[in-house]
Short mmCIF file of C-alpha atoms in Angstrom, two decimals:
data_model
loop_
_atom_site.label_atom_id
_atom_site.label_comp_id
_atom_site.label_asym_id
_atom_site.label_seq_id
_atom_site.Cartn_x
_atom_site.Cartn_y
_atom_site.Cartn_z
CA GLN A 35 -1.33 -20.19 3.26
CA LYS A 36 0.56 -16.95 3.75
CA GLU A 37 4.33 -17.25 3.38
CA VAL A 38 5.01 -16.03 6.91
CA GLU A 39 2.65 -16.53 9.83
CA GLN A 40 2.97 -14.59 13.08
CA ASP A 41 0.56 -14.47 15.99
CA PRO A 42 -0.51 -10.80 16.26
CA GLY A 43 -1.15 -11.02 20.01
CA PRO A 44 -1.41 -8.66 21.80
CA LEU A 45 0.96 -9.99 24.44
CA SER A 46 1.11 -8.42 27.90
CA VAL A 47 3.77 -9.45 30.45
CA PRO A 48 5.12 -8.14 33.76
CA GLU A 49 8.51 -6.48 33.90
CA GLY A 50 11.30 -9.03 34.21
CA ALA A 51 9.43 -11.79 32.37
CA ILE A 52 10.93 -13.87 29.58
CA VAL A 53 9.11 -13.18 26.33
CA SER A 54 8.89 -15.61 23.42
CA LEU A 55 7.80 -14.40 19.98
CA ASN A 56 7.42 -16.79 17.07
CA CYS A 57 6.94 -17.04 13.32
CA THR A 58 6.50 -19.93 10.94
CA TYR A 59 7.19 -19.87 7.22
CA SER A 60 6.38 -22.11 4.31
CA ASN A 61 9.08 -21.50 1.66
CA SER A 62 12.25 -23.56 2.00
CA ALA A 63 14.10 -21.01 -0.18
CA PHE A 64 14.09 -18.50 2.66
CA GLN A 65 17.63 -18.20 3.97
CA TYR A 66 17.84 -14.94 5.92
CA PHE A 67 15.84 -14.23 9.05
CA MET A 68 15.32 -10.94 10.78
CA TRP A 69 13.43 -9.40 13.64
CA TYR A 70 12.38 -5.77 13.46
CA ARG A 71 11.09 -3.69 16.36
CA GLN A 72 8.55 -0.94 15.75
CA TYR A 73 7.62 1.61 18.37
CA SER A 74 4.25 3.30 18.13
CA ARG A 75 4.06 5.77 15.21
CA LYS A 76 7.65 5.04 14.17
CA GLY A 77 9.28 3.08 11.35
CA PRO A 78 10.55 -0.46 11.98
CA GLU A 79 14.20 -0.86 12.96
CA LEU A 80 16.34 -3.97 12.67
CA LEU A 81 16.84 -5.79 15.95
CA MET A 82 18.35 -9.16 14.99
CA TYR A 83 19.68 -10.69 11.76
CA THR A 84 20.69 -14.30 11.17
CA TYR A 85 21.17 -16.61 8.19
CA SER A 86 21.68 -20.01 9.73
CA SER A 87 19.94 -22.44 11.99
CA GLY A 88 20.74 -22.14 15.66
CA ASN A 89 20.85 -19.31 18.17
CA LYS A 90 22.20 -15.79 17.98
CA GLU A 91 22.45 -13.72 21.12
CA ASP A 92 22.69 -9.97 21.54
CA GLY A 93 22.36 -8.73 25.10
CA ARG A 94 18.92 -9.63 26.40
CA PHE A 95 17.76 -10.78 22.96
CA THR A 96 18.17 -14.23 21.42
CA ALA A 97 17.09 -15.14 17.90
CA GLN A 98 16.55 -18.80 17.17
CA VAL A 99 16.09 -20.40 13.75
CA ASP A 100 15.02 -23.98 13.07
CA LYS A 101 15.08 -24.44 9.29
CA SER A 102 13.95 -28.07 9.49
CA SER A 103 10.72 -26.96 11.16
CA LYS A 104 10.55 -23.61 9.34
CA TYR A 105 10.22 -21.89 12.69
CA ILE A 106 11.90 -18.78 14.05
CA SER A 107 11.76 -17.29 17.52
CA LEU A 108 12.84 -14.21 19.39
CA PHE A 109 13.40 -14.42 23.13
CA ILE A 110 13.63 -11.37 25.36
CA ARG A 111 15.11 -11.94 28.83
CA ASP A 112 14.46 -9.63 31.77
CA SER A 113 11.90 -7.69 29.74
CA GLN A 114 11.65 -3.95 30.37
CA PRO A 115 8.84 -1.45 29.82
CA SER A 116 11.04 0.06 27.08
CA ASP A 117 10.65 -3.24 25.18
CA SER A 118 6.96 -2.43 24.66
CA ALA A 119 6.61 -2.31 20.88
CA THR A 120 5.44 -4.34 17.91
CA TYR A 121 7.89 -7.04 16.83
CA LEU A 122 7.90 -8.13 13.19
CA CYS A 123 9.67 -11.13 11.78
CA ALA A 124 11.02 -10.73 8.25
CA ILE A 125 12.38 -13.37 5.96
CA LYS A 126 14.34 -13.20 2.71
CA GLU A 127 15.31 -15.58 -0.06
CA GLY A 128 18.93 -15.84 -1.04
CA GLY A 129 19.64 -13.59 -4.03
CA SER A 130 16.57 -11.44 -3.43
CA GLU A 131 16.47 -8.03 -1.79
CA LYS A 132 12.76 -8.29 -0.92
CA LEU A 133 11.59 -9.02 2.59
CA VAL A 134 8.43 -10.89 3.50
CA PHE A 135 7.08 -9.68 6.83
CA GLY A 136 4.91 -11.33 9.42
CA LYS A 137 1.95 -9.30 10.64
CA GLY A 138 3.75 -8.33 13.84
CA THR A 139 3.13 -9.08 17.53
CA LYS A 140 2.31 -6.19 19.83
CA LEU A 141 4.11 -6.56 23.17
CA THR A 142 3.40 -4.59 26.33
CA VAL A 143 5.71 -4.93 29.33
CA ASN A 144 4.02 -3.68 32.48
CA PRO A 145 6.10 -2.08 35.28
CA ASP B 267 24.32 11.46 9.60
CA ALA B 268 22.76 9.49 6.79
CA GLU B 269 19.03 9.16 6.99
CA ILE B 270 15.80 8.42 5.16
CA THR B 271 13.02 10.98 5.23
CA GLN B 272 9.42 10.97 4.12
CA SER B 273 7.07 13.84 3.38
CA PRO B 274 4.46 14.78 4.17
CA ARG B 275 4.13 13.00 7.52
CA HIS B 276 0.35 13.37 7.44
CA LYS B 277 -1.93 13.88 4.47
CA ILE B 278 -5.69 14.07 4.05
CA THR B 279 -7.00 13.95 0.51
CA GLU B 280 -10.24 13.36 -1.33
CA THR B 281 -11.26 10.36 -3.38
CA GLY B 282 -10.12 10.65 -6.98
CA ARG B 283 -7.25 13.07 -6.39
CA GLN B 284 -3.68 12.30 -7.40
CA VAL B 285 -1.30 12.17 -4.45
CA THR B 286 2.49 11.89 -4.36
CA LEU B 287 4.42 10.79 -1.29
CA ALA B 288 8.11 11.66 -1.20
CA CYS B 289 10.97 9.48 0.01
CA HIS B 290 14.57 10.69 0.19
CA GLN B 291 17.61 8.76 1.45
CA THR B 292 21.15 10.00 1.93
CA TRP B 293 22.87 6.62 2.30
CA ASN B 294 23.41 6.29 -1.46
CA HIS B 295 21.66 2.91 -1.31
CA ASN B 296 20.85 1.05 -4.52
CA ASN B 297 17.59 -0.43 -3.31
CA MET B 298 14.45 1.41 -2.29
CA PHE B 299 11.06 0.06 -1.27
CA TRP B 300 7.55 1.29 -0.56
CA TYR B 301 5.30 -0.54 1.91
CA ARG B 302 1.88 0.05 3.33
CA GLN B 303 0.97 -1.02 6.85
CA ASP B 304 -2.59 -1.83 7.83
CA LEU B 305 -4.08 -3.43 10.90
CA GLY B 306 -4.43 -7.14 10.33
CA HIS B 307 -2.16 -7.15 7.29
CA GLY B 308 1.24 -6.07 8.50
CA LEU B 309 3.72 -4.56 6.05
CA ARG B 310 2.97 -5.21 2.40
CA LEU B 311 5.29 -4.35 -0.47
CA ILE B 312 3.88 -1.90 -3.04
CA HIS B 313 6.81 -1.16 -5.38
CA TYR B 314 10.56 -1.44 -5.27
CA SER B 315 13.62 -0.30 -7.19
CA TYR B 316 17.11 -1.75 -7.48
CA GLY B 317 18.62 1.34 -9.07
CA VAL B 318 18.06 4.39 -11.24
CA GLN B 319 15.45 3.78 -13.96
CA ASP B 320 14.55 0.40 -12.43
CA THR B 321 11.11 -0.14 -10.89
CA ASN B 322 9.20 -3.32 -10.02
CA LYS B 323 5.73 -4.18 -8.80
CA GLY B 324 5.23 -5.63 -5.39
CA GLU B 325 2.41 -7.52 -3.75
CA VAL B 326 -0.15 -4.67 -3.74
CA SER B 327 0.81 -2.38 -6.65
CA ASP B 328 -2.61 -1.69 -8.21
CA GLY B 329 -3.39 2.05 -8.12
CA TYR B 330 0.21 3.04 -7.32
CA SER B 331 3.22 4.02 -9.43
CA VAL B 332 6.85 4.95 -8.79
CA SER B 333 9.72 6.37 -10.79
CA ARG B 334 13.44 6.43 -9.99
CA SER B 335 15.31 9.25 -11.69
CA ASN B 336 18.19 9.43 -9.20
CA THR B 337 19.68 7.33 -6.40
CA GLU B 338 18.27 9.36 -3.51
CA ASP B 339 14.54 9.57 -4.30
CA LEU B 340 11.64 7.20 -4.94
CA PRO B 341 8.33 9.09 -4.99
CA LEU B 342 5.13 7.06 -4.71
CA THR B 343 2.11 8.29 -6.68
CA LEU B 344 -1.49 7.33 -6.10
CA GLU B 345 -3.05 7.96 -9.50
CA SER B 346 -6.63 8.34 -8.26
CA ALA B 347 -6.88 8.02 -4.51
CA ALA B 348 -9.43 5.57 -3.11
CA SER B 349 -10.64 5.09 0.46
CA SER B 350 -9.03 1.63 0.44
CA GLN B 351 -5.67 3.39 0.18
CA THR B 352 -6.05 4.98 3.60
CA SER B 353 -3.00 3.58 5.36
CA VAL B 354 0.42 4.28 6.82
CA TYR B 355 3.10 4.25 4.12
CA PHE B 356 6.74 3.42 4.81
CA CYS B 357 9.71 3.89 2.57
CA ALA B 358 12.87 1.83 3.09
CA SER B 359 16.30 1.54 1.52
CA SER B 360 19.11 -1.02 1.55
CA GLU B 361 22.47 -1.72 0.00
CA SER B 362 23.32 -4.93 -1.81
CA GLY B 363 26.43 -6.45 -3.33
CA PRO B 364 29.69 -7.70 -1.80
CA GLY B 365 30.06 -6.55 1.76
CA GLY B 366 26.50 -5.20 1.89
CA ARG B 367 24.54 -6.36 4.89
CA ASP B 368 21.26 -5.68 3.02
CA GLU B 369 19.50 -4.44 6.13
CA GLN B 370 16.50 -2.30 5.21
CA TYR B 371 16.39 1.11 6.87
CA PHE B 372 12.90 2.55 7.24
CA GLY B 373 11.64 6.09 7.14
CA PRO B 374 9.27 7.53 9.77
CA GLY B 375 6.15 6.88 7.71
CA THR B 376 3.38 8.93 6.09
CA ARG B 377 -0.14 8.64 7.45
CA LEU B 378 -2.55 9.04 4.52
CA THR B 379 -6.30 9.44 4.88
CA VAL B 380 -8.54 9.38 1.81
CA THR B 381 -12.03 10.81 2.46
#
């Protein structure tokens, strides 16, 4: 089993929809949880960063971590065409600088 | 503004040739990483460095090497290019230590084709 599992999609939604993106992981040592956004032919950029169970909100984006279930989610409210990108979850052990990435989910928001 | 750059942005080479991809960051970050990104596999770590003269193998290091002679640069060398190394390569850097958020900043990528 891969350390981080992420449904690659693709996911296509209408503008204004609520989007839910998810990852599961297997290693209990993972303590830091991130979501990166990658536009076509660009490098990934950090979108959300959290290190505890619960929710973290930033504008239209909410990151949710459930350590007991080893499950992380990213919710996008009122999705916009500009949100069309690939979203990658990334997870890190405490004391390590290395990230383990999910395969990424390609999202298209249709006007 | 601080940034991370990669060169070349596109490269076509032949099987068996040695190829070096450059990565340069101006954040003065300790940590630098090389990834490859392939459809169906996501981002996979090739090599990484936590400082000058330090290099470590990642998940998919066979056929690749790196050296770190200064803080700013981590060149990636393909010793003898193979078609299986056709991919998009990303360099990233991060800071660690007290007060460091350890976010990885990515370069724009190098698209390498081995024919």
